[in-house]
Coordinates of C-alpha atoms and ligand atoms in Angstrom, one line a residue:
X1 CA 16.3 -11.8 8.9
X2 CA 14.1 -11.0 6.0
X3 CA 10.7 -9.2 6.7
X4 CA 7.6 -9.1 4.6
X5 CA 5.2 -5.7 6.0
X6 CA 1.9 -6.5 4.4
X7 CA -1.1 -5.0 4.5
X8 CA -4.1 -6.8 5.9
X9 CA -7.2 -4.7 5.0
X10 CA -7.9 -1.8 2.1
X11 CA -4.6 -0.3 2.8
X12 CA -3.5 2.9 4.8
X13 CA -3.7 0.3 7.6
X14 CA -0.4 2.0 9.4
X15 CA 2.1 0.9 7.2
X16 CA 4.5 3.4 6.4
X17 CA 4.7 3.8 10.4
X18 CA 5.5 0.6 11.2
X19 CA 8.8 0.6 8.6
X20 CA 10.1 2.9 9.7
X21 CA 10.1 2.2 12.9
X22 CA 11.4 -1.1 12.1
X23 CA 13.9 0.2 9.6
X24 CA 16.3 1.3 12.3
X25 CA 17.2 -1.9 12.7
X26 CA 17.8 -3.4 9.1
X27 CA 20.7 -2.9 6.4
X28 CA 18.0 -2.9 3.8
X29 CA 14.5 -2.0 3.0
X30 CA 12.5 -2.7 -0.2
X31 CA 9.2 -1.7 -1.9
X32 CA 8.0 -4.8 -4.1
X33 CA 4.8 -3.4 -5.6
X34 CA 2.5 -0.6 -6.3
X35 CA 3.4 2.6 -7.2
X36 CA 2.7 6.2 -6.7
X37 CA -1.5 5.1 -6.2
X38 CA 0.6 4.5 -2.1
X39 CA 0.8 7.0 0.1
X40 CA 3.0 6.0 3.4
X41 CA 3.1 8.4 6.4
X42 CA 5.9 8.7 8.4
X43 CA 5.9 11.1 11.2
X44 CA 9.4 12.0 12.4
X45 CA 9.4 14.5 15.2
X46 CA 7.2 17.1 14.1
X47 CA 7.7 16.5 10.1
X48 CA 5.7 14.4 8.6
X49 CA 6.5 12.7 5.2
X50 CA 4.3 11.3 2.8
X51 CA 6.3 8.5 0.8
X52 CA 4.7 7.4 -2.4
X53 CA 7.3 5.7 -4.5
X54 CA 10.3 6.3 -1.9
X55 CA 10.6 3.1 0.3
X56 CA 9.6 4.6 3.7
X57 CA 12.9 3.2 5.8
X58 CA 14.8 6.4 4.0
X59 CA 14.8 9.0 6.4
X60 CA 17.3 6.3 8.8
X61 CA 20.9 7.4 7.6
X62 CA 22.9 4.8 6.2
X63 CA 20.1 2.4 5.0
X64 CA 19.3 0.9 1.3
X65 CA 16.3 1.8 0.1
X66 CA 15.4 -0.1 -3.2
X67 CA 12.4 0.5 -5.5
X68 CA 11.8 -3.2 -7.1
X69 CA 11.1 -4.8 -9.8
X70 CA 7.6 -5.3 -9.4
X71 CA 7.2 -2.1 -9.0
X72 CA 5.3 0.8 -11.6
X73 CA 7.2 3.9 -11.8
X74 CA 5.9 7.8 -12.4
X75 CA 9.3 9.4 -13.1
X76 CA 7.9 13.0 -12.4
X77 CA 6.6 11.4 -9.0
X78 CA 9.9 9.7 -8.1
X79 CA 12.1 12.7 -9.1
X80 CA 9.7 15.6 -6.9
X81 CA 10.3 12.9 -3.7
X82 CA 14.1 13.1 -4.4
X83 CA 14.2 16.4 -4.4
X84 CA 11.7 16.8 -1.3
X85 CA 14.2 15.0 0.2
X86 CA 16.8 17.0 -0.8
X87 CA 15.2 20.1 0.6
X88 CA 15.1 18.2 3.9
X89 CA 18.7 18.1 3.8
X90 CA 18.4 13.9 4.0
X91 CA 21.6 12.4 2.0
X92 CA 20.4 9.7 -0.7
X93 CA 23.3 9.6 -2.1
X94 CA 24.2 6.1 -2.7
X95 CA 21.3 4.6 -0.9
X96 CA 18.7 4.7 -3.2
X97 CA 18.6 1.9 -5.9
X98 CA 15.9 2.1 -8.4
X99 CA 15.8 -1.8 -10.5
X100 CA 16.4 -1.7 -13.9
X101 CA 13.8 -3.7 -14.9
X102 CA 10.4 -1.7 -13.1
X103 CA 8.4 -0.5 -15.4
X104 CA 7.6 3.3 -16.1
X105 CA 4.3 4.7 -16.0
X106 CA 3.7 6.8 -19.0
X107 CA 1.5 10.2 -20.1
X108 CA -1.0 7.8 -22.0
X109 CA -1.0 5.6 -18.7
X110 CA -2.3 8.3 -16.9
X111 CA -4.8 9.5 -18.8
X112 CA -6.2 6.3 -20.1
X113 CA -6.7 5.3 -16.0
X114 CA -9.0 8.6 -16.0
X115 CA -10.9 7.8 -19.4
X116 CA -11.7 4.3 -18.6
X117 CA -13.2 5.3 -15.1
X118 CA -15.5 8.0 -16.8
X119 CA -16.7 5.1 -19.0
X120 CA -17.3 1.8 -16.4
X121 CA -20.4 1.4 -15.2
X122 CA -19.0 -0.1 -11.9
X123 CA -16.4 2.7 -11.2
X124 CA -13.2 1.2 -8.9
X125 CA -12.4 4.7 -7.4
X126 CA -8.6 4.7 -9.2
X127 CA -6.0 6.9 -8.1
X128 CA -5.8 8.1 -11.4
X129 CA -2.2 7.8 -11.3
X130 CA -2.1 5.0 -14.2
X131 CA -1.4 2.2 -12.3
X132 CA -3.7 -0.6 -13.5
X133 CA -2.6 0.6 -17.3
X134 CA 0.6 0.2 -16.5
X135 CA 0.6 -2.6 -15.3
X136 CA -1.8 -4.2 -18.0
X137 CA 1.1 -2.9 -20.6
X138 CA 3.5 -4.9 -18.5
X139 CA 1.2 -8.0 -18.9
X140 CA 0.6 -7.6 -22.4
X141 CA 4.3 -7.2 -22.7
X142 CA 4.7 -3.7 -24.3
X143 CA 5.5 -2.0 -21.4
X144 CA 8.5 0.5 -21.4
X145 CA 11.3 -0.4 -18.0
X146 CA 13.7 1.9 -16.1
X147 CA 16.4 0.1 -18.4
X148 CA 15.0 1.2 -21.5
X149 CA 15.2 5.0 -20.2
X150 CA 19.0 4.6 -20.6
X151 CA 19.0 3.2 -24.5
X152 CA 17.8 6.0 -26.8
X153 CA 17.1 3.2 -29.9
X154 CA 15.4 0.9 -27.4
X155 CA 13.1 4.1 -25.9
X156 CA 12.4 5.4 -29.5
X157 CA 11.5 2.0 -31.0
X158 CA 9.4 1.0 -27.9
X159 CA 7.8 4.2 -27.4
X160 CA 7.0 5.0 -31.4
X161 CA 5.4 1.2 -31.5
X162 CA 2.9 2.2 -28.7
X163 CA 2.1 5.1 -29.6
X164 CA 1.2 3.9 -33.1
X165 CA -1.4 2.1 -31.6
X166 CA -2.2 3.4 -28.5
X167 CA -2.9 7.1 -30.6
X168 CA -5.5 5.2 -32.5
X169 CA -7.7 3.9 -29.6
X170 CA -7.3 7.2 -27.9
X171 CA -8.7 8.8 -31.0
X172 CA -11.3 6.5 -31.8
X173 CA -12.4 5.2 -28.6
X174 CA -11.9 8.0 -26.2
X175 CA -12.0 11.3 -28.8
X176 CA -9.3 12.1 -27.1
X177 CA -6.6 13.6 -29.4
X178 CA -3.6 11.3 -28.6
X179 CA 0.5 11.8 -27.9
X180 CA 2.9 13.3 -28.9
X181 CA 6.4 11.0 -29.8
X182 CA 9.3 14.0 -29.8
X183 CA 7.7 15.6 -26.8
X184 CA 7.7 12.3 -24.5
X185 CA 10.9 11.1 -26.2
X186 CA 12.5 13.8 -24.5
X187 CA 11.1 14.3 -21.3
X188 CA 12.0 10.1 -20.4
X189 CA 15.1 10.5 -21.8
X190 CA 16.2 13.5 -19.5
X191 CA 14.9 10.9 -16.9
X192 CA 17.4 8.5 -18.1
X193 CA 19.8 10.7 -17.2
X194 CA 18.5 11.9 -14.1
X195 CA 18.2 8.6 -12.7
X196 CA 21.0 6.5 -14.0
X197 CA 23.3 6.7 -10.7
X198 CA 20.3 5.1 -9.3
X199 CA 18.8 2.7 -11.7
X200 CA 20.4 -0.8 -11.5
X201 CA 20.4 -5.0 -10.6
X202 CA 18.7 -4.6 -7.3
X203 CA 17.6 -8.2 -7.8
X204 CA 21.4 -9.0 -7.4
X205 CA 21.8 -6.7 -5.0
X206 CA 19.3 -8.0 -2.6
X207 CA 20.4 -11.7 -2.9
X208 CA 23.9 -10.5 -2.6
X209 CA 22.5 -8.9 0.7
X210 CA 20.7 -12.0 2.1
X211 CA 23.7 -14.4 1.1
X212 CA 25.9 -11.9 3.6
X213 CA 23.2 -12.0 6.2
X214 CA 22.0 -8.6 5.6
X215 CA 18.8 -7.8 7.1
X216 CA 16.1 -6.8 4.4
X217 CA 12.4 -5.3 5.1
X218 CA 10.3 -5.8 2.1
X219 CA 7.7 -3.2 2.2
X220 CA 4.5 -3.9 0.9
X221 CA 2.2 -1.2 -0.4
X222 CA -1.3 -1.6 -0.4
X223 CA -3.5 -4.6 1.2
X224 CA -4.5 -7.8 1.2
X225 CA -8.3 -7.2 0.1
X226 CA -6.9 -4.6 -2.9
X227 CA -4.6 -7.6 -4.2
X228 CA -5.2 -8.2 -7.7
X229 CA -5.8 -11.8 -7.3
X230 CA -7.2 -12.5 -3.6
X231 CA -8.6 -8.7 -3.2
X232 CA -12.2 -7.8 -3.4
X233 CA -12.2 -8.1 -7.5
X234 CA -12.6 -5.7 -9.6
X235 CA -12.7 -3.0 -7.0
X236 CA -8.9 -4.1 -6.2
X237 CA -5.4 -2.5 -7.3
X238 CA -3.3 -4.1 -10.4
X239 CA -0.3 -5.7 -8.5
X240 CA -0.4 -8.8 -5.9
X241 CA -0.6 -6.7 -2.6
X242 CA 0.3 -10.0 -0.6
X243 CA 3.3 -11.6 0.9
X244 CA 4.0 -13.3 -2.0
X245 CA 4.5 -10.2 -4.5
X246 CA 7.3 -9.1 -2.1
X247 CA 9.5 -12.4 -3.6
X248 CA 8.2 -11.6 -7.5
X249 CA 8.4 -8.1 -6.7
X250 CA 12.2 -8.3 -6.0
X251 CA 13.6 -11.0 -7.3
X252 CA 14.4 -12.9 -3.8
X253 CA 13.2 -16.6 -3.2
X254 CA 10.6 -17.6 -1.4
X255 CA 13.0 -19.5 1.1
X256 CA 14.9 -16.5 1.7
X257 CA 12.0 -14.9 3.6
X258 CA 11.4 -15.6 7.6
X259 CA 9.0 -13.9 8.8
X260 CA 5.6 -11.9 7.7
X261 CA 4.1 -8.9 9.2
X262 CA 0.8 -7.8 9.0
X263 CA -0.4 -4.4 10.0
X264 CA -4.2 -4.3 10.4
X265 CA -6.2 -0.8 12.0
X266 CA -7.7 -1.3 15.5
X267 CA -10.7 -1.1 12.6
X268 CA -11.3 -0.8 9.1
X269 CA -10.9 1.3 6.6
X270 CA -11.2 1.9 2.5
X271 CA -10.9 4.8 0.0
X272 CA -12.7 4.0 -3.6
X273 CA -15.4 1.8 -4.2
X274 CA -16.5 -1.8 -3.8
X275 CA -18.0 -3.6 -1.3
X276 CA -17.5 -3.1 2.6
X277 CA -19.2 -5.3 5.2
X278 CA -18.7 -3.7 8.5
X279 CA -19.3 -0.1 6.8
X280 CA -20.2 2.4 9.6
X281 CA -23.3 4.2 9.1
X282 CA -23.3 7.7 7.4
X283 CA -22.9 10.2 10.9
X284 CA -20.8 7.5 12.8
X285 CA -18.4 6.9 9.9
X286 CA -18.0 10.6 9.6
X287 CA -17.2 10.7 13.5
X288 CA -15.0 7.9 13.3
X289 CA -13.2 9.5 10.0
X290 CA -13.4 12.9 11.6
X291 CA -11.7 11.4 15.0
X292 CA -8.9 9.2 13.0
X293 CA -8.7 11.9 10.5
X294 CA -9.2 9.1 7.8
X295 CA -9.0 11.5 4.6
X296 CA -6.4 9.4 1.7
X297 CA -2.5 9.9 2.2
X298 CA -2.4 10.1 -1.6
X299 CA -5.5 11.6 -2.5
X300 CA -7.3 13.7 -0.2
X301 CA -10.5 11.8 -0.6
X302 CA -12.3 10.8 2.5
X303 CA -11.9 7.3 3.8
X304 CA -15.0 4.8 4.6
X305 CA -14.9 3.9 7.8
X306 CA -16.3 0.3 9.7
X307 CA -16.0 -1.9 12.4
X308 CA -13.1 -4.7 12.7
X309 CA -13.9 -7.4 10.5
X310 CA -12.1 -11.1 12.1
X311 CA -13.3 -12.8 8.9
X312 CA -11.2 -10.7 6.7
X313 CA -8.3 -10.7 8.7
X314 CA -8.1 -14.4 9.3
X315 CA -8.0 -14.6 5.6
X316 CA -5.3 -12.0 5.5
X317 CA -3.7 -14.3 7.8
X318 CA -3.5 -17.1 6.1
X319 CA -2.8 -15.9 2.7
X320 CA -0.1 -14.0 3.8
X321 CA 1.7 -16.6 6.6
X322 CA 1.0 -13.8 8.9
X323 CA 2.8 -15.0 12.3
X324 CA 2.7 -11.6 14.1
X325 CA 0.4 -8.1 13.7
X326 CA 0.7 -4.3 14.3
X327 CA -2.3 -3.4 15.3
X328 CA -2.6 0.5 14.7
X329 CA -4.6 3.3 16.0
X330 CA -6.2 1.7 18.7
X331 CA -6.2 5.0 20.1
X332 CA -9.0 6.3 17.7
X333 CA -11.3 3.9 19.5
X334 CA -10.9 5.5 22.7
X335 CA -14.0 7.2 24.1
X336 CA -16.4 5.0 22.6
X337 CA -19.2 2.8 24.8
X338 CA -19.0 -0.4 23.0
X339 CA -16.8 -1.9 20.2
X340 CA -18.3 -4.4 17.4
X341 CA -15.3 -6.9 15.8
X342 CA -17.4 -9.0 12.6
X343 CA -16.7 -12.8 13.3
X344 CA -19.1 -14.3 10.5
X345 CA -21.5 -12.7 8.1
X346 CA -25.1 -13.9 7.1
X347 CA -26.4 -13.9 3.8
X348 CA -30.2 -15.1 3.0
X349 CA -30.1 -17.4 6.4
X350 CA -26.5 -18.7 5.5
X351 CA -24.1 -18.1 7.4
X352 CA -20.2 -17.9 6.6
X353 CA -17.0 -17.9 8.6
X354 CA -15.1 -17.5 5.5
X355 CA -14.7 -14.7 3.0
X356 CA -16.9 -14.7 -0.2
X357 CA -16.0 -13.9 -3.0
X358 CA -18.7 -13.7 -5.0
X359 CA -19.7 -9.7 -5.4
X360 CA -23.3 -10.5 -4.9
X361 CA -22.6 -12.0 -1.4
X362 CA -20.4 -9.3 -0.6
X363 CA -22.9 -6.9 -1.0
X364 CA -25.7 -8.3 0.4
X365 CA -24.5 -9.6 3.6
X366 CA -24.9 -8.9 7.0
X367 CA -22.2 -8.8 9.6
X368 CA -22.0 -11.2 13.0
X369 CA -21.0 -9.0 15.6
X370 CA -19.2 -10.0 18.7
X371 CA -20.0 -6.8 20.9
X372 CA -17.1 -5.7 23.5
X373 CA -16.9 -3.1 26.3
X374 CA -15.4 0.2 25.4
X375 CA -12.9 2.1 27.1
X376 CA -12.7 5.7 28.0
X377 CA -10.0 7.9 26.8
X378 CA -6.4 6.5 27.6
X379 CA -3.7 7.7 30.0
X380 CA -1.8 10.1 27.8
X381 CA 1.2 8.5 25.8
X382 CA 0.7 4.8 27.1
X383 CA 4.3 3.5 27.1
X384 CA 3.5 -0.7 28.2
X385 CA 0.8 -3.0 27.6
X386 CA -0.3 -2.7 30.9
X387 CA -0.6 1.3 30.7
X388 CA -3.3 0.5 28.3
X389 CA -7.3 0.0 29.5
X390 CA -8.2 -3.2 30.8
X391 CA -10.6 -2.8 28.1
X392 CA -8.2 -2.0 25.2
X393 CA -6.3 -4.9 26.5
X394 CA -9.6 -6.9 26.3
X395 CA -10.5 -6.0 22.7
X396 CA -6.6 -6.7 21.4
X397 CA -6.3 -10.2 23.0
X398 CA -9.9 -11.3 21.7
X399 CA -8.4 -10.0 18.2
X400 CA -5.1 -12.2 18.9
X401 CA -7.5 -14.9 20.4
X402 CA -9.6 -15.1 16.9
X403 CA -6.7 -14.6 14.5
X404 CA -4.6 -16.9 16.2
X405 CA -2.0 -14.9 15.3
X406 CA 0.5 -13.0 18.4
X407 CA 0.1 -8.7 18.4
X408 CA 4.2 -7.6 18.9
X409 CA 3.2 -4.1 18.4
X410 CA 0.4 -1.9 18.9
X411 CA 0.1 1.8 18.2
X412 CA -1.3 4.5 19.5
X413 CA -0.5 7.6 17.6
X414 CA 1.2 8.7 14.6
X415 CA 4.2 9.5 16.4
X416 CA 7.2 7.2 15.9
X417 CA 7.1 7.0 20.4
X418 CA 3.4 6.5 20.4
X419 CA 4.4 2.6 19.4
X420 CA 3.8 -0.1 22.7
X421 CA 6.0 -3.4 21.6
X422 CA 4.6 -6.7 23.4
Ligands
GDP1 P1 -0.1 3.3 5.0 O1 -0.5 3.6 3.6 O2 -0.5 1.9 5.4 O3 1.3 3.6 5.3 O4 -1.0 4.3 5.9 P2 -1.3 5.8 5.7 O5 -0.1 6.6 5.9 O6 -2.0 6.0 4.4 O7 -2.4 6.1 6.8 C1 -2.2 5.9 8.1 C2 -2.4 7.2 8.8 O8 -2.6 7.0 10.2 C3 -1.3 8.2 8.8 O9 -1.8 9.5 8.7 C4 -0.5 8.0 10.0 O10 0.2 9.1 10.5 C5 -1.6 7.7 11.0 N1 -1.3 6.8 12.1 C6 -0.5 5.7 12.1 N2 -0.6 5.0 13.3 C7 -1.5 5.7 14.1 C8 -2.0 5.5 15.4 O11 -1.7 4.6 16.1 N3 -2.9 6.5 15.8 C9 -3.3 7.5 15.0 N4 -4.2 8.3 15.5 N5 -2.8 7.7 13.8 C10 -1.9 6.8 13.3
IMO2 P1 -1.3 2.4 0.5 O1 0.0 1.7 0.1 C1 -5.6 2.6 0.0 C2 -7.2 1.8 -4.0 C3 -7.9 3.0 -4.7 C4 -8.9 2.2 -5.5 C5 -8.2 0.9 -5.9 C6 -7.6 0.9 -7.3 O2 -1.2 3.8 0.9 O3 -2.0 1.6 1.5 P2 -5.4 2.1 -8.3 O4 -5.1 3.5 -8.4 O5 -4.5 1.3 -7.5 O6 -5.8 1.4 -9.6 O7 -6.8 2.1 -7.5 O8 -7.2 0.8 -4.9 N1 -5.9 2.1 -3.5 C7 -5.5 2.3 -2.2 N2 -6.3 2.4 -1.1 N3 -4.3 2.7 0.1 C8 -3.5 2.5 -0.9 O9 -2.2 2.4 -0.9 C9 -4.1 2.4 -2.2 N4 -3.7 2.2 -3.4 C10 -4.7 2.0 -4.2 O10 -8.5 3.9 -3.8 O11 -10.0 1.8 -4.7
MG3 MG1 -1.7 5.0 2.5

């Protein structure tokens, strides 16, 4: 069985939790975009990892753990996770596989991400990590790949080409003084070496995997509404966040994969900028952040915080072939007297059951709430559906009800345990 995990709202919907849970029970498990601009939790016991690059099925011995194609690399990023792992005594040996042909995020990558925020008007609220440059160098198809880290000539002609011009625009655009060839020569060379038991065909290696009736888990990073194309643009990430990226992303067909997960929070959530339509107000999205401790996996920066929003997600549905949904931290609703989920917005009179795009829209619009009964704080560690609060159990089947779409799991805590399958 091959598994799409997708993400459904702004990201940090749960995701990281949910594969590895589900990991346990797979041969293999893939990330198909994004790149250190992720961060995945993963409590185990009483660690708790933060994966950025590092598919987040690795702490289960014995499973595959590929990096993919469609992937953006940070070398530095990938090779301090290694070695985190390292110093948790967990063996990668063998299991981690790195594709050949995912590109590398570069020095210039990083600091042109920070430049170009300082200049936009309409700042997206990057990561800073150099994604969307990287990516835009893949697109305009001078960007450098894990291969090339293992061919001195290749590196030194790609890298000195770049440079050439990329020195220029950093001089006379930015006043920024530029790169330096010998000294980032070197430093991705030495992570050639580093990384060459790892880097290899994972493309082949995955359809090898599928033809022997492997079990793969393609794990998405990011969300829906961040997805380059179907995302709330241009406050959206660089690579397509959806179901779809996971078979460009990694080189397996579109008829290979069965079935397509979507994790969505028990409400919503989004770090950076760009429009939100069931934004809390200023004291009760600091409560609800405070309570959900909603601060970025990656980042640090505080999370906005809002109610539900069922026209979103019944997008998310649909553009990802969503047939089943984790819904996570149900738990952080606990407590509260009523519970608002957005089945329509208004905007100037008109009324809309389906997402607009058009940023003016967005911005303006008023939610439709559907108001439900909360639910006071529940039993400690529910373990069943039915140990949940007639209300809770309300709220989800009036979610599953809207979206059309069956909840298999529901969580409620970061624990690996604190996870009620249905
Ligand atoms: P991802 O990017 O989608 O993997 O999500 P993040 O790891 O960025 O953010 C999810 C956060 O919620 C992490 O800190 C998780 O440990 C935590 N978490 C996951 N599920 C639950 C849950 O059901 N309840 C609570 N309270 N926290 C959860
Ligand atoms: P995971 O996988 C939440 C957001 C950034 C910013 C926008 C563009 O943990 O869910 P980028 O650095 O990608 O160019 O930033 O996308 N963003 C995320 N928000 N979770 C993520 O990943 C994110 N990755 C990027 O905050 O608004
Ligand atoms: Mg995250």
């Amino acid at each position: 069985m091959n598994t799409v995990i997708v993400g459904t709202q702004w990201g940090d919907e749960g995701k990281g939790k949910i594969i590895d849970i589900l990991s346990e029970n797979v041969d293999y498990v893939v990330r198909y975009q994004g790149g250190n601009n992720a961060g995945h939790t993963v409590v185990a016991g009483s660690r708790e990892y933060i994966f950025h690059l590092m598919p987040s099925g690795i702490l289960h011995k014995g499973k595959i753990c590929c990096i993919g194609n469609g992937v953006v690399v940070d070398p530095q990023v990938l090779l301090q996770e290694i070695n985190n792992l390292r110093a948790s005594k967990i063996n990668i040996f063998g299991r981690l596989k790195i594709s050949s042909l995912a590109h590398v995020i570069l020095p210039y990558h990083r600091i042109l991400d920070l430049l170009r925020e300082t200049k936009r008007a309409n700042k997206i609220g990057t990561t800073g990590r150099g994604i969307g440059p990287c990516y835009a160098d893949k697109i305009s198809r001078c960007g450098i790949r894990m291969i090339d880290l293992l061919n001195p000539k290749v590196l030194r002609d790609k890298l000195k080409d770049n440079l050439k011009e990329k020195n220029e625009v950093f001089k006379k655009v930015y006043g920024h003084p530029g790169f330096d060839f010998d000294k980032i020569y070197k430093e991705y060379l030495s992570y050639g070496r580093l990384f060459s038991s790892y880097i290899t065909n994972t493309h082949l290696l995955l359809n090898k995997a599928s033809k022997d009736k492997k079990d793969i888990l393609f794990e998405g990073a990011q969300g829906t509404f961040l997805d380059i194309d179907f995302g709330t643009y241009p406050f959206v990430t660089s690579s397509s966040a959806t179901s779809g990226g996971a078979c460009i992303g990694t080189g397996v067909p579109p008829v290979k994969i069965d079935k397509v997960i979507g994790v969505a929070k028990a409400y919503t959530t989004r770090v950076g900028e760009g429009p939100f339509p069931t934004e809390f107000s200023r004291s009760f999205g600091c409560f609800i952040r405070d309570k959900g401790n909603e601060f970025g996996a990656t980042t640090g920066r505080p999370r906005r915080c809002g109610w539900f929003d069922a026209v979103m997600l019944k997008e998310a549905v649909l553009l990802n072939g969503i047939s089943e949904l984790a819904i996570m931290k149900i738990d952080v609703l606990d407590g509260l007297k009523t519970i608002k989920i957005c089945t329509a917005y208004k905007y100037k009179g008109k009324a809309f059951s389906e997402f607009p795009y058009d940023l003016e829209v967005l911005k303006g619009l008023k939610p439709v709430y559907k108001q439900m009964r909360g639910w006071p704080k529940t039993i400690n560690n529910p373990k069943r559906y039915r140990d949940l609060h007639p209300c809770a159990r309300e709220y989800l089947e009036r979610l599953s009800g809207i979206l059309k779409s069956k909840i298999s799991m529901i969580s409620v805590g970061s624990a690996r345990e604190a996870t009620i399958f249905k």
